[in-house]
């Protein structure tokens, strides 16, 4: 349901994503990992039609991200990294706006909002201003925005970042439940999360794909835990040093986070 | 125009659910009524709104950019632009939705100046033509300033920069037609340039409308000039 062919994006002299290709099918949950600045967010922003690629293209749910971007956005639920929302609105008002923009009206809108508030456990904060919500609730309101139109394709940029362990568990369970008839890309720094919810895994580094496989195959190929594999693939250092600090390259380039 | 109405509605709700619209309305109504009286409205001894309309272009130079500066700079600053443009909303629909919502607030502000109209009609027998065309001119002038402000708001994520650039932009278009500027230009440039600059200015056109003259070319100017700025606004946002 997602076909990516040779995507490339640079910000000035910095090449954030360089010739990235992969595909994700229905029922797949793809774990997108890599150090900060690897190009994960930029790739996801291109898939969600927020950024226009310099070269290459992709199709999402059969629609081209450049020529048919409105159709792509209609079929896509996108949760951005820092969960942008309108702080001066209440959660209800915000979700109403999202429904309007997505053409969900009248009684359907009321039902959709009730259903999603239940799913994302935000019923208690629906009348609070988004700007006053805690980080966890804010992210769940963002998740509600992402899921409200029941999209066939989901792109989630670090959906569990900033959540407490219980909330993380809930969100992972939610993603797993959603996976069956959908196609989901989840970016994360937490490798145990990849193990818990993903059946596919892509490791990105410096704008390119270093590995595209399943967590199990990677373990067999490279050996060691996922942390070791991550270290080997993104720094070239040998595995077996998983005690060492997690690789956060000092030269992590800012471009990838744009 | 997918998404125009949803953006328009959201903006209107946002203006009136925060102090933004109220603060704007109070400040605008205070100054728009205070200026004519401060300039000896009664000593004019005519029941006309000339002094009221005459003060508006200058008042708008500060108040309209204040209204416009948040349109896109805030959206960029808080990153909600990423949300907006990953919803199935096209760039022109979003630009027009925001523009018309802000313009609606400005039109409400102008409508609330009706006590001024009541005052002149109580004091004497005003000539209604210039009052109607004066209001028409004010609405169009506000729209033109707003389009300039919306453009400058889209090129930065800093609202202060957006405000300052918009004030300068509006001032250029207002004062380009003033005798002082034209006099200076006349010394250095051929007549054609001076006339071109004068024709780009809001000043003469707004003054004509104040006097009750509505020319088709002035109306066209007040449609095409904002349309041009909004088109530039769309181009800037498409290149994000």
mmCIF file of N, CA and C in Angstrom, chain B residues 168-240:
data_model
loop_
_atom_site.group_PDB
_atom_site.id
_atom_site.type_symbol
_atom_site.label_atom_id
_atom_site.label_comp_id
_atom_site.label_asym_id
_atom_site.label_seq_id
_atom_site.Cartn_x
_atom_site.Cartn_y
_atom_site.Cartn_z
ATOM 1 N N UNK B 168 5.528 48.232 6.854
ATOM 2 C CA UNK B 168 6.303 48.928 5.824
ATOM 3 C C UNK B 168 5.641 48.742 4.453
ATOM 4 N N UNK B 169 5.247 47.492 4.166
ATOM 5 C CA UNK B 169 4.603 47.199 2.876
ATOM 6 C C UNK B 169 3.352 48.034 2.671
ATOM 7 N N UNK B 170 2.516 48.092 3.690
ATOM 8 C CA UNK B 170 1.275 48.871 3.582
ATOM 9 C C UNK B 170 1.577 50.358 3.433
ATOM 10 N N UNK B 171 2.567 50.832 4.209
ATOM 11 C CA UNK B 171 2.916 52.255 4.156
ATOM 12 C C UNK B 171 3.407 52.629 2.765
ATOM 13 N N UNK B 172 4.204 51.751 2.158
ATOM 14 C CA UNK B 172 4.715 52.030 0.812
ATOM 15 C C UNK B 172 3.544 52.215 -0.154
ATOM 16 N N UNK B 173 2.592 51.295 -0.076
ATOM 17 C CA UNK B 173 1.458 51.386 -0.999
ATOM 18 C C UNK B 173 0.550 52.571 -0.690
ATOM 19 N N UNK B 174 0.519 53.013 0.562
ATOM 20 C CA UNK B 174 -0.327 54.158 0.897
ATOM 21 C C UNK B 174 0.346 55.475 0.488
ATOM 22 N N UNK B 175 1.626 55.610 0.887
ATOM 23 C CA UNK B 175 2.277 56.912 0.708
ATOM 24 C C UNK B 175 2.941 57.091 -0.643
ATOM 25 N N UNK B 176 2.951 56.029 -1.463
ATOM 26 C CA UNK B 176 3.528 56.166 -2.804
ATOM 27 C C UNK B 176 2.822 57.282 -3.561
ATOM 28 N N UNK B 177 1.549 57.506 -3.246
ATOM 29 C CA UNK B 177 0.788 58.501 -4.000
ATOM 30 C C UNK B 177 0.786 59.878 -3.371
ATOM 31 N N UNK B 178 1.543 60.062 -2.270
ATOM 32 C CA UNK B 178 1.494 61.374 -1.623
ATOM 33 C C UNK B 178 2.311 62.392 -2.420
ATOM 34 N N UNK B 179 1.886 63.650 -2.393
ATOM 35 C CA UNK B 179 2.564 64.689 -3.196
ATOM 36 C C UNK B 179 4.068 64.752 -2.916
ATOM 37 N N UNK B 180 4.478 64.558 -1.668
ATOM 38 C CA UNK B 180 5.900 64.640 -1.320
ATOM 39 C C UNK B 180 6.699 63.586 -2.096
ATOM 40 N N UNK B 181 6.207 62.332 -2.013
ATOM 41 C CA UNK B 181 6.919 61.243 -2.673
ATOM 42 C C UNK B 181 6.951 61.467 -4.174
ATOM 43 N N UNK B 182 5.788 61.845 -4.719
ATOM 44 C CA UNK B 182 5.722 62.037 -6.163
ATOM 45 C C UNK B 182 6.625 63.186 -6.600
ATOM 46 N N UNK B 183 6.712 64.212 -5.767
ATOM 47 C CA UNK B 183 7.581 65.351 -6.082
ATOM 48 C C UNK B 183 9.033 64.936 -6.178
ATOM 49 N N UNK B 184 9.458 64.113 -5.211
ATOM 50 C CA UNK B 184 10.843 63.636 -5.208
ATOM 51 C C UNK B 184 11.099 62.780 -6.446
ATOM 52 N N UNK B 185 10.151 61.877 -6.724
ATOM 53 C CA UNK B 185 10.308 60.986 -7.877
ATOM 54 C C UNK B 185 10.380 61.783 -9.171
ATOM 55 N N UNK B 186 9.590 62.865 -9.222
ATOM 56 C CA UNK B 186 9.496 63.652 -10.441
ATOM 57 C C UNK B 186 10.852 64.253 -10.829
ATOM 58 N N UNK B 187 11.656 64.549 -9.819
ATOM 59 C CA UNK B 187 12.961 65.152 -10.090
ATOM 60 C C UNK B 187 13.914 64.149 -10.741
ATOM 61 N N UNK B 188 13.758 62.864 -10.401
ATOM 62 C CA UNK B 188 14.738 61.869 -10.833
ATOM 63 C C UNK B 188 14.251 60.994 -11.989
ATOM 64 N N UNK B 189 12.932 60.838 -12.107
ATOM 65 C CA UNK B 189 12.430 59.873 -13.095
ATOM 66 C C UNK B 189 11.511 60.543 -14.105
ATOM 67 N N UNK B 190 11.361 59.914 -15.291
ATOM 68 C CA UNK B 190 10.416 60.467 -16.276
ATOM 69 C C UNK B 190 8.986 60.376 -15.772
ATOM 70 N N UNK B 191 8.122 61.114 -16.400
ATOM 71 C CA UNK B 191 6.716 61.220 -15.974
ATOM 72 C C UNK B 191 6.033 59.856 -15.905
ATOM 73 N N UNK B 192 6.374 58.967 -16.828
ATOM 74 C CA UNK B 192 5.728 57.645 -16.872
ATOM 75 C C UNK B 192 5.898 56.896 -15.563
ATOM 76 N N UNK B 193 7.124 56.960 -15.009
ATOM 77 C CA UNK B 193 7.401 56.260 -13.759
ATOM 78 C C UNK B 193 6.566 56.863 -12.636
ATOM 79 N N UNK B 194 6.538 58.186 -12.590
ATOM 80 C CA UNK B 194 5.788 58.865 -11.534
ATOM 81 C C UNK B 194 4.312 58.486 -11.601
ATOM 82 N N UNK B 195 3.783 58.450 -12.824
ATOM 83 C CA UNK B 195 2.370 58.091 -12.971
ATOM 84 C C UNK B 195 2.118 56.638 -12.571
ATOM 85 N N UNK B 196 3.081 55.771 -12.914
ATOM 86 C CA UNK B 196 2.936 54.351 -12.563
ATOM 87 C C UNK B 196 2.899 54.195 -11.050
ATOM 88 N N UNK B 197 3.809 54.908 -10.365
ATOM 89 C CA UNK B 197 3.855 54.821 -8.900
ATOM 90 C C UNK B 197 2.551 55.341 -8.309
ATOM 91 N N UNK B 198 2.087 56.462 -8.865
ATOM 92 C CA UNK B 198 0.853 57.051 -8.342
ATOM 93 C C UNK B 198 -0.329 56.100 -8.526
ATOM 94 N N UNK B 199 -0.332 55.386 -9.667
ATOM 95 C CA UNK B 199 -1.477 54.512 -9.939
ATOM 96 C C UNK B 199 -1.445 53.270 -9.055
ATOM 97 N N UNK B 200 -0.272 52.952 -8.480
ATOM 98 C CA UNK B 200 -0.190 51.796 -7.596
ATOM 99 C C UNK B 200 -0.615 52.141 -6.170
ATOM 100 N N UNK B 201 -0.793 53.433 -5.925
ATOM 101 C CA UNK B 201 -1.041 53.855 -4.548
ATOM 102 C C UNK B 201 -2.516 53.705 -4.167
ATOM 103 N N UNK B 202 -2.736 53.411 -2.872
ATOM 104 C CA UNK B 202 -4.103 53.329 -2.363
ATOM 105 C C UNK B 202 -4.723 54.714 -2.228
ATOM 106 N N UNK B 203 -3.883 55.696 -2.030
ATOM 107 C CA UNK B 203 -4.298 56.991 -1.536
ATOM 108 C C UNK B 203 -5.368 57.669 -2.391
ATOM 109 N N UNK B 204 -5.005 57.892 -3.666
ATOM 110 C CA UNK B 204 -5.923 58.599 -4.556
ATOM 111 C C UNK B 204 -7.241 57.862 -4.696
ATOM 112 N N UNK B 205 -7.125 56.552 -4.826
ATOM 113 C CA UNK B 205 -8.335 55.738 -5.032
ATOM 114 C C UNK B 205 -9.248 55.799 -3.817
ATOM 115 N N UNK B 206 -8.632 55.716 -2.628
ATOM 116 C CA UNK B 206 -9.448 55.754 -1.406
ATOM 117 C C UNK B 206 -10.094 57.125 -1.248
ATOM 118 N N UNK B 207 -9.334 58.173 -1.593
ATOM 119 C CA UNK B 207 -9.894 59.533 -1.469
ATOM 120 C C UNK B 207 -11.062 59.743 -2.423
ATOM 121 N N UNK B 208 -10.942 59.170 -3.624
ATOM 122 C CA UNK B 208 -12.057 59.255 -4.580
ATOM 123 C C UNK B 208 -13.305 58.616 -3.994
ATOM 124 N N UNK B 209 -13.123 57.437 -3.398
ATOM 125 C CA UNK B 209 -14.281 56.734 -2.837
ATOM 126 C C UNK B 209 -14.881 57.510 -1.675
ATOM 127 N N UNK B 210 -14.014 58.175 -0.917
ATOM 128 C CA UNK B 210 -14.492 59.006 0.192
ATOM 129 C C UNK B 210 -15.396 60.111 -0.318
ATOM 130 N N UNK B 211 -15.069 60.581 -1.532
ATOM 131 C CA UNK B 211 -15.868 61.674 -2.102
ATOM 132 C C UNK B 211 -17.106 61.150 -2.799
ATOM 133 N N UNK B 212 -17.242 59.836 -2.890
ATOM 134 C CA UNK B 212 -18.428 59.274 -3.511
ATOM 135 C C UNK B 212 -18.211 58.812 -4.940
ATOM 136 N N UNK B 213 -16.949 58.801 -5.371
ATOM 137 C CA UNK B 213 -16.676 58.373 -6.740
ATOM 138 C C UNK B 213 -16.208 56.927 -6.717
ATOM 139 N N UNK B 214 -16.955 56.045 -7.382
ATOM 140 C CA UNK B 214 -16.523 54.660 -7.474
ATOM 141 C C UNK B 214 -16.272 54.341 -8.935
ATOM 142 N N UNK B 215 -14.994 54.294 -9.310
ATOM 143 C CA UNK B 215 -14.653 53.984 -10.698
ATOM 144 C C UNK B 215 -14.378 52.492 -10.810
ATOM 145 N N UNK B 216 -14.723 51.946 -11.961
ATOM 146 C CA UNK B 216 -14.522 50.521 -12.179
ATOM 147 C C UNK B 216 -13.043 50.161 -12.038
ATOM 148 N N UNK B 217 -12.170 51.044 -12.518
ATOM 149 C CA UNK B 217 -10.740 50.706 -12.469
ATOM 150 C C UNK B 217 -10.240 50.682 -11.019
ATOM 151 N N UNK B 218 -10.860 51.487 -10.156
ATOM 152 C CA UNK B 218 -10.468 51.439 -8.738
ATOM 153 C C UNK B 218 -10.920 50.137 -8.091
ATOM 154 N N UNK B 219 -12.149 49.722 -8.432
ATOM 155 C CA UNK B 219 -12.638 48.449 -7.904
ATOM 156 C C UNK B 219 -11.736 47.312 -8.386
ATOM 157 N N UNK B 220 -11.394 47.348 -9.677
ATOM 158 C CA UNK B 220 -10.532 46.296 -10.241
ATOM 159 C C UNK B 220 -9.188 46.283 -9.521
ATOM 160 N N UNK B 221 -8.672 47.484 -9.241
ATOM 161 C CA UNK B 221 -7.390 47.584 -8.528
ATOM 162 C C UNK B 221 -7.481 46.895 -7.173
ATOM 163 N N UNK B 222 -8.580 47.164 -6.455
ATOM 164 C CA UNK B 222 -8.714 46.602 -5.109
ATOM 165 C C UNK B 222 -9.071 45.112 -5.129
ATOM 166 N N UNK B 223 -9.376 44.589 -6.314
ATOM 167 C CA UNK B 223 -9.552 43.136 -6.419
ATOM 168 C C UNK B 223 -8.234 42.487 -6.828
ATOM 169 N N UNK B 224 -7.586 43.060 -7.838
ATOM 170 C CA UNK B 224 -6.407 42.398 -8.396
ATOM 171 C C UNK B 224 -5.165 42.552 -7.518
ATOM 172 N N UNK B 225 -5.030 43.692 -6.862
ATOM 173 C CA UNK B 225 -3.842 43.852 -6.006
ATOM 174 C C UNK B 225 -3.828 42.830 -4.860
ATOM 175 N N UNK B 226 -4.905 42.712 -4.075
ATOM 176 C CA UNK B 226 -4.894 41.668 -3.040
ATOM 177 C C UNK B 226 -4.761 40.271 -3.639
ATOM 178 N N UNK B 227 -5.410 40.040 -4.792
ATOM 179 C CA UNK B 227 -5.323 38.711 -5.412
ATOM 180 C C UNK B 227 -3.869 38.381 -5.719
ATOM 181 N N UNK B 228 -3.123 39.405 -6.188
ATOM 182 C CA UNK B 228 -1.705 39.186 -6.489
ATOM 183 C C UNK B 228 -0.908 38.813 -5.242
ATOM 184 N N UNK B 229 -1.151 39.546 -4.158
ATOM 185 C CA UNK B 229 -0.421 39.250 -2.912
ATOM 186 C C UNK B 229 -0.782 37.869 -2.390
ATOM 187 N N UNK B 230 -2.054 37.520 -2.514
ATOM 188 C CA UNK B 230 -2.466 36.197 -2.025
ATOM 189 C C UNK B 230 -1.886 35.091 -2.909
ATOM 190 N N UNK B 231 -1.776 35.371 -4.212
ATOM 191 C CA UNK B 231 -1.166 34.379 -5.106
ATOM 192 C C UNK B 231 0.292 34.163 -4.702
ATOM 193 N N UNK B 232 0.987 35.269 -4.388
ATOM 194 C CA UNK B 232 2.381 35.147 -3.932
ATOM 195 C C UNK B 232 2.437 34.358 -2.624
ATOM 196 N N UNK B 233 1.458 34.606 -1.773
ATOM 197 C CA UNK B 233 1.336 33.885 -0.509
ATOM 198 C C UNK B 233 1.221 32.376 -0.765
ATOM 199 N N UNK B 234 0.396 32.011 -1.735
ATOM 200 C CA UNK B 234 0.201 30.593 -2.071
ATOM 201 C C UNK B 234 1.503 29.995 -2.597
ATOM 202 N N UNK B 235 2.186 30.755 -3.472
ATOM 203 C CA UNK B 235 3.451 30.253 -4.020
ATOM 204 C C UNK B 235 4.458 29.990 -2.898
ATOM 205 N N UNK B 236 4.564 30.941 -1.957
ATOM 206 C CA UNK B 236 5.511 30.777 -0.839
ATOM 207 C C UNK B 236 5.194 29.515 -0.040
ATOM 208 N N UNK B 237 3.911 29.298 0.238
ATOM 209 C CA UNK B 237 3.542 28.142 1.064
ATOM 210 C C UNK B 237 3.710 26.835 0.304
ATOM 211 N N UNK B 238 3.547 26.865 -1.009
ATOM 212 C CA UNK B 238 3.738 25.647 -1.803
ATOM 213 C C UNK B 238 5.202 25.238 -1.810
ATOM 214 N N UNK B 239 6.105 26.196 -1.652
ATOM 215 C CA UNK B 239 7.539 25.890 -1.720
ATOM 216 C C UNK B 239 8.106 25.508 -0.364
ATOM 217 N N UNK B 240 7.277 25.132 0.569
ATOM 218 C CA UNK B 240 7.760 24.835 1.919
ATOM 219 C C UNK B 240 8.717 23.637 1.910
#
